[in-house]
């Protein structure tokens, strides 16, 4: 029963890590990445669609993203969706493809991004701590159902170990992202 609870916690914290990992990967670092466009929704024939569903996205250079629509008639719609998104990039449309040039980051912008990274990482840590609290409460309620004191202590120690390891992973993600932003 306790093992099932610990496995459930492990799954939950892994989901949290992957969520924050994807949040960090979406952040602009001055280097082009197709994941920067994951949040762009295009109103394609009246239905909002993710950009990657209606166009091929490639990164031919470190500072450029090229978007090739599957349907050439949708190029203007894609362009307006990119402009209206909060990416802060202006697309260059040549009629066949859209090019996005990624400007180099200024020092002030790098600091802003790092602050945002810290905010995201802190949210991740708080989420993990909330998960720990929830599972600690579940384990303590099992004590009232007849689980021995030693097993409760061991389970609480395991929960703390999972929490510590997960927070370390999130901190490592933060450090790696900071290095990427500063270089």
PDB file of C-alpha atoms in Angstrom:
ATOM      1  CA  UNK A   1       0.000   0.000   0.000  1.00  0.00           C
ATOM      2  CA  UNK A   2       2.792   2.428   0.911  1.00  0.00           C
ATOM      3  CA  UNK A   3       4.764   1.317  -2.171  1.00  0.00           C
ATOM      4  CA  UNK A   4       1.774   2.140  -4.382  1.00  0.00           C
ATOM      5  CA  UNK A   5       1.560   5.561  -2.783  1.00  0.00           C
ATOM      6  CA  UNK A   6       5.276   6.196  -3.410  1.00  0.00           C
ATOM      7  CA  UNK A   7       4.936   5.059  -7.045  1.00  0.00           C
ATOM      8  CA  UNK A   8       1.987   7.408  -7.459  1.00  0.00           C
ATOM      9  CA  UNK A   9       4.046  10.268  -6.027  1.00  0.00           C
ATOM     10  CA  UNK A  10       6.962   9.425  -8.342  1.00  0.00           C
ATOM     11  CA  UNK A  11       4.638   9.569 -11.373  1.00  0.00           C
ATOM     12  CA  UNK A  12       3.198  12.876 -10.206  1.00  0.00           C
ATOM     13  CA  UNK A  13       6.600  14.527  -9.713  1.00  0.00           C
ATOM     14  CA  UNK A  14       7.819  13.213 -13.087  1.00  0.00           C
ATOM     15  CA  UNK A  15       4.825  14.893 -14.732  1.00  0.00           C
ATOM     16  CA  UNK A  16       5.716  18.092 -12.886  1.00  0.00           C
ATOM     17  CA  UNK A  17       9.334  17.894 -14.070  1.00  0.00           C
ATOM     18  CA  UNK A  18       8.329  17.322 -17.695  1.00  0.00           C
ATOM     19  CA  UNK A  19       5.847  20.220 -17.530  1.00  0.00           C
ATOM     20  CA  UNK A  20       8.459  22.661 -16.235  1.00  0.00           C
ATOM     21  CA  UNK A  21      11.033  21.266 -18.658  1.00  0.00           C
ATOM     22  CA  UNK A  22       8.697  22.073 -21.549  1.00  0.00           C
ATOM     23  CA  UNK A  23       7.978  25.532 -20.087  1.00  0.00           C
ATOM     24  CA  UNK A  24      11.707  26.267 -19.955  1.00  0.00           C
ATOM     25  CA  UNK A  25      12.280  24.960 -23.483  1.00  0.00           C
ATOM     26  CA  UNK A  26       9.722  27.442 -24.849  1.00  0.00           C
ATOM     27  CA  UNK A  27      11.710  30.398 -23.529  1.00  0.00           C
ATOM     28  CA  UNK A  28      13.618  32.501 -26.019  1.00  0.00           C
ATOM     29  CA  UNK A  29      17.353  32.272 -25.545  1.00  0.00           C
ATOM     30  CA  UNK A  30      18.613  34.032 -28.652  1.00  0.00           C
ATOM     31  CA  UNK A  31      18.908  30.673 -30.395  1.00  0.00           C
ATOM     32  CA  UNK A  32      16.212  29.493 -32.797  1.00  0.00           C
ATOM     33  CA  UNK A  33      14.124  26.507 -31.752  1.00  0.00           C
ATOM     34  CA  UNK A  34      10.944  25.117 -33.271  1.00  0.00           C
ATOM     35  CA  UNK A  35       9.491  24.737 -29.755  1.00  0.00           C
ATOM     36  CA  UNK A  36       9.330  28.549 -29.572  1.00  0.00           C
ATOM     37  CA  UNK A  37       6.290  28.326 -31.865  1.00  0.00           C
ATOM     38  CA  UNK A  38       4.436  25.605 -29.910  1.00  0.00           C
ATOM     39  CA  UNK A  39       2.061  28.141 -28.383  1.00  0.00           C
ATOM     40  CA  UNK A  40       1.082  29.710 -31.732  1.00  0.00           C
ATOM     41  CA  UNK A  41      -2.503  28.857 -32.720  1.00  0.00           C
ATOM     42  CA  UNK A  42      -3.660  29.518 -36.293  1.00  0.00           C
ATOM     43  CA  UNK A  43      -7.341  30.052 -37.138  1.00  0.00           C
ATOM     44  CA  UNK A  44      -7.399  27.587 -40.043  1.00  0.00           C
ATOM     45  CA  UNK A  45     -10.809  27.422 -41.754  1.00  0.00           C
ATOM     46  CA  UNK A  46     -12.526  28.555 -38.569  1.00  0.00           C
ATOM     47  CA  UNK A  47     -10.774  26.066 -36.291  1.00  0.00           C
ATOM     48  CA  UNK A  48      -7.809  26.983 -34.082  1.00  0.00           C
ATOM     49  CA  UNK A  49      -4.910  24.688 -34.969  1.00  0.00           C
ATOM     50  CA  UNK A  50      -1.370  24.472 -33.611  1.00  0.00           C
ATOM     51  CA  UNK A  51       1.051  25.896 -36.165  1.00  0.00           C
ATOM     52  CA  UNK A  52       2.969  22.609 -36.369  1.00  0.00           C
ATOM     53  CA  UNK A  53      -0.208  20.881 -37.663  1.00  0.00           C
ATOM     54  CA  UNK A  54      -0.515  23.106 -40.729  1.00  0.00           C
ATOM     55  CA  UNK A  55       3.116  23.918 -41.571  1.00  0.00           C
ATOM     56  CA  UNK A  56       6.588  22.435 -41.573  1.00  0.00           C
ATOM     57  CA  UNK A  57       8.871  24.246 -39.121  1.00  0.00           C
ATOM     58  CA  UNK A  58      12.626  24.037 -39.619  1.00  0.00           C
ATOM     59  CA  UNK A  59      15.685  25.696 -38.118  1.00  0.00           C
ATOM     60  CA  UNK A  60      18.278  26.075 -40.913  1.00  0.00           C
ATOM     61  CA  UNK A  61      20.472  28.472 -38.916  1.00  0.00           C
ATOM     62  CA  UNK A  62      21.009  29.271 -35.242  1.00  0.00           C
ATOM     63  CA  UNK A  63      19.204  32.609 -35.627  1.00  0.00           C
ATOM     64  CA  UNK A  64      16.419  31.683 -38.086  1.00  0.00           C
ATOM     65  CA  UNK A  65      13.209  29.650 -38.193  1.00  0.00           C
ATOM     66  CA  UNK A  66      11.621  28.800 -41.549  1.00  0.00           C
ATOM     67  CA  UNK A  67       7.909  27.964 -41.732  1.00  0.00           C
ATOM     68  CA  UNK A  68       6.653  26.223 -44.871  1.00  0.00           C
ATOM     69  CA  UNK A  69       2.833  25.916 -44.930  1.00  0.00           C
ATOM     70  CA  UNK A  70       1.371  22.645 -46.210  1.00  0.00           C
ATOM     71  CA  UNK A  71      -1.326  24.762 -47.887  1.00  0.00           C
ATOM     72  CA  UNK A  72       0.310  27.809 -49.558  1.00  0.00           C
ATOM     73  CA  UNK A  73      -2.960  29.769 -49.368  1.00  0.00           C
ATOM     74  CA  UNK A  74      -2.702  29.796 -45.560  1.00  0.00           C
ATOM     75  CA  UNK A  75       0.556  31.770 -45.475  1.00  0.00           C
ATOM     76  CA  UNK A  76      -1.128  35.115 -44.650  1.00  0.00           C
ATOM     77  CA  UNK A  77      -3.174  33.545 -41.837  1.00  0.00           C
ATOM     78  CA  UNK A  78      -0.021  32.006 -40.366  1.00  0.00           C
ATOM     79  CA  UNK A  79       1.814  35.314 -40.648  1.00  0.00           C
ATOM     80  CA  UNK A  80      -0.954  37.226 -38.849  1.00  0.00           C
ATOM     81  CA  UNK A  81      -1.092  34.563 -36.104  1.00  0.00           C
ATOM     82  CA  UNK A  82       2.636  34.950 -35.489  1.00  0.00           C
ATOM     83  CA  UNK A  83       2.321  38.740 -35.384  1.00  0.00           C
ATOM     84  CA  UNK A  84      -0.595  38.582 -32.925  1.00  0.00           C
ATOM     85  CA  UNK A  85       1.193  36.069 -30.667  1.00  0.00           C
ATOM     86  CA  UNK A  86       3.363  37.435 -27.869  1.00  0.00           C
ATOM     87  CA  UNK A  87       6.617  36.137 -29.355  1.00  0.00           C
ATOM     88  CA  UNK A  88       7.972  39.561 -30.197  1.00  0.00           C
ATOM     89  CA  UNK A  89       9.164  38.423 -33.631  1.00  0.00           C
ATOM     90  CA  UNK A  90       8.236  39.878 -36.992  1.00  0.00           C
ATOM     91  CA  UNK A  91       7.803  37.373 -39.818  1.00  0.00           C
ATOM     92  CA  UNK A  92       9.193  37.869 -43.332  1.00  0.00           C
ATOM     93  CA  UNK A  93       6.773  36.428 -45.900  1.00  0.00           C
ATOM     94  CA  UNK A  94       8.112  35.789 -49.413  1.00  0.00           C
ATOM     95  CA  UNK A  95       4.932  34.131 -50.708  1.00  0.00           C
ATOM     96  CA  UNK A  96       6.156  30.545 -50.251  1.00  0.00           C
ATOM     97  CA  UNK A  97       7.737  30.456 -46.809  1.00  0.00           C
ATOM     98  CA  UNK A  98       7.833  32.595 -43.689  1.00  0.00           C
ATOM     99  CA  UNK A  99      11.195  33.388 -42.148  1.00  0.00           C
ATOM    100  CA  UNK A 100      11.587  34.445 -38.536  1.00  0.00           C
ATOM    101  CA  UNK A 101      14.901  36.035 -37.653  1.00  0.00           C
ATOM    102  CA  UNK A 102      15.731  35.677 -33.987  1.00  0.00           C
ATOM    103  CA  UNK A 103      17.413  38.868 -32.786  1.00  0.00           C
ATOM    104  CA  UNK A 104      20.376  38.619 -30.442  1.00  0.00           C
ATOM    105  CA  UNK A 105      19.424  39.175 -26.823  1.00  0.00           C
ATOM    106  CA  UNK A 106      20.442  42.359 -25.069  1.00  0.00           C
ATOM    107  CA  UNK A 107      21.896  42.187 -21.570  1.00  0.00           C
ATOM    108  CA  UNK A 108      18.690  43.650 -20.082  1.00  0.00           C
ATOM    109  CA  UNK A 109      16.552  41.092 -21.925  1.00  0.00           C
ATOM    110  CA  UNK A 110      18.814  38.268 -20.682  1.00  0.00           C
ATOM    111  CA  UNK A 111      18.298  39.451 -17.090  1.00  0.00           C
ATOM    112  CA  UNK A 112      14.522  39.561 -17.615  1.00  0.00           C
ATOM    113  CA  UNK A 113      14.546  36.041 -19.024  1.00  0.00           C
ATOM    114  CA  UNK A 114      16.651  34.763 -16.126  1.00  0.00           C
ATOM    115  CA  UNK A 115      14.190  36.332 -13.660  1.00  0.00           C
ATOM    116  CA  UNK A 116      11.399  34.556 -15.507  1.00  0.00           C
ATOM    117  CA  UNK A 117      13.359  31.273 -15.350  1.00  0.00           C
ATOM    118  CA  UNK A 118      13.721  31.703 -11.581  1.00  0.00           C
ATOM    119  CA  UNK A 119       9.986  32.370 -11.284  1.00  0.00           C
ATOM    120  CA  UNK A 120       9.110  29.234 -13.273  1.00  0.00           C
ATOM    121  CA  UNK A 121      11.570  27.136 -11.270  1.00  0.00           C
ATOM    122  CA  UNK A 122      10.193  28.449  -7.982  1.00  0.00           C
ATOM    123  CA  UNK A 123       6.673  27.527  -9.118  1.00  0.00           C
ATOM    124  CA  UNK A 124       7.991  24.033  -9.837  1.00  0.00           C
ATOM    125  CA  UNK A 125       9.541  23.739  -6.394  1.00  0.00           C
ATOM    126  CA  UNK A 126       6.327  24.928  -4.728  1.00  0.00           C
ATOM    127  CA  UNK A 127       4.358  22.388  -6.752  1.00  0.00           C
ATOM    128  CA  UNK A 128       6.702  19.601  -5.625  1.00  0.00           C
ATOM    129  CA  UNK A 129       6.449  20.715  -1.996  1.00  0.00           C
ATOM    130  CA  UNK A 130       2.655  20.724  -2.238  1.00  0.00           C
ATOM    131  CA  UNK A 131       2.828  17.187  -3.607  1.00  0.00           C
ATOM    132  CA  UNK A 132       5.040  16.213  -0.668  1.00  0.00           C
ATOM    133  CA  UNK A 133       2.554  17.711   1.790  1.00  0.00           C
ATOM    134  CA  UNK A 134      -0.358  15.834   0.190  1.00  0.00           C
ATOM    135  CA  UNK A 135       1.466  12.500   0.292  1.00  0.00           C
ATOM    136  CA  UNK A 136       2.692  13.080   3.850  1.00  0.00           C
ATOM    137  CA  UNK A 137      -0.924  13.613   4.895  1.00  0.00           C
ATOM    138  CA  UNK A 138      -1.970  10.400   3.126  1.00  0.00           C
ATOM    139  CA  UNK A 139       0.782   8.463   4.898  1.00  0.00           C
ATOM    140  CA  UNK A 140      -0.106   9.939   8.287  1.00  0.00           C
ATOM    141  CA  UNK A 141      -3.740   8.967   7.733  1.00  0.00           C
ATOM    142  CA  UNK A 142      -2.540   5.401   7.061  1.00  0.00           C
ATOM    143  CA  UNK A 143      -1.029   5.422  10.557  1.00  0.00           C
ATOM    144  CA  UNK A 144      -4.527   5.860  11.946  1.00  0.00           C
ATOM    145  CA  UNK A 145      -5.600   2.882   9.816  1.00  0.00           C
ATOM    146  CA  UNK A 146      -3.031   0.657  11.520  1.00  0.00           C
ATOM    147  CA  UNK A 147       0.302   1.258   9.755  1.00  0.00           C
ATOM    148  CA  UNK A 148       3.183   0.872  12.206  1.00  0.00           C
ATOM    149  CA  UNK A 149       5.170   3.873  13.434  1.00  0.00           C
ATOM    150  CA  UNK A 150       8.375   2.544  11.804  1.00  0.00           C
ATOM    151  CA  UNK A 151       6.686   2.098   8.425  1.00  0.00           C
ATOM    152  CA  UNK A 152       5.217   5.601   8.637  1.00  0.00           C
ATOM    153  CA  UNK A 153       8.663   7.051   9.422  1.00  0.00           C
ATOM    154  CA  UNK A 154      10.265   5.067   6.571  1.00  0.00           C
ATOM    155  CA  UNK A 155       7.549   6.180   4.125  1.00  0.00           C
ATOM    156  CA  UNK A 156       7.892   9.831   5.174  1.00  0.00           C
ATOM    157  CA  UNK A 157      11.672   9.560   4.668  1.00  0.00           C
ATOM    158  CA  UNK A 158      11.083   8.120   1.171  1.00  0.00           C
ATOM    159  CA  UNK A 159       8.709  10.973   0.343  1.00  0.00           C
ATOM    160  CA  UNK A 160      11.345  13.474   1.484  1.00  0.00           C
ATOM    161  CA  UNK A 161      14.011  11.723  -0.611  1.00  0.00           C
ATOM    162  CA  UNK A 162      11.801  11.857  -3.723  1.00  0.00           C
ATOM    163  CA  UNK A 163      11.122  15.540  -3.004  1.00  0.00           C
ATOM    164  CA  UNK A 164      14.823  16.379  -2.566  1.00  0.00           C
ATOM    165  CA  UNK A 165      15.810  14.546  -5.771  1.00  0.00           C
ATOM    166  CA  UNK A 166      13.052  16.228  -7.762  1.00  0.00           C
ATOM    167  CA  UNK A 167      13.895  19.717  -6.509  1.00  0.00           C
ATOM    168  CA  UNK A 168      17.544  19.050  -7.418  1.00  0.00           C
ATOM    169  CA  UNK A 169      16.481  18.044 -10.959  1.00  0.00           C
ATOM    170  CA  UNK A 170      14.446  21.239 -11.322  1.00  0.00           C
ATOM    171  CA  UNK A 171      17.388  23.312 -10.025  1.00  0.00           C
ATOM    172  CA  UNK A 172      19.678  21.584 -12.542  1.00  0.00           C
ATOM    173  CA  UNK A 173      17.241  22.468 -15.340  1.00  0.00           C
ATOM    174  CA  UNK A 174      17.348  26.072 -14.142  1.00  0.00           C
ATOM    175  CA  UNK A 175      21.151  26.168 -14.108  1.00  0.00           C
ATOM    176  CA  UNK A 176      21.351  24.697 -17.605  1.00  0.00           C
ATOM    177  CA  UNK A 177      18.837  27.220 -18.930  1.00  0.00           C
ATOM    178  CA  UNK A 178      20.715  30.116 -17.304  1.00  0.00           C
ATOM    179  CA  UNK A 179      23.969  28.991 -18.953  1.00  0.00           C
ATOM    180  CA  UNK A 180      22.171  28.747 -22.293  1.00  0.00           C
ATOM    181  CA  UNK A 181      20.783  32.276 -21.889  1.00  0.00           C
ATOM    182  CA  UNK A 182      24.089  33.813 -20.812  1.00  0.00           C
ATOM    183  CA  UNK A 183      26.106  32.250 -23.662  1.00  0.00           C
TER     184      UNK A 183
END
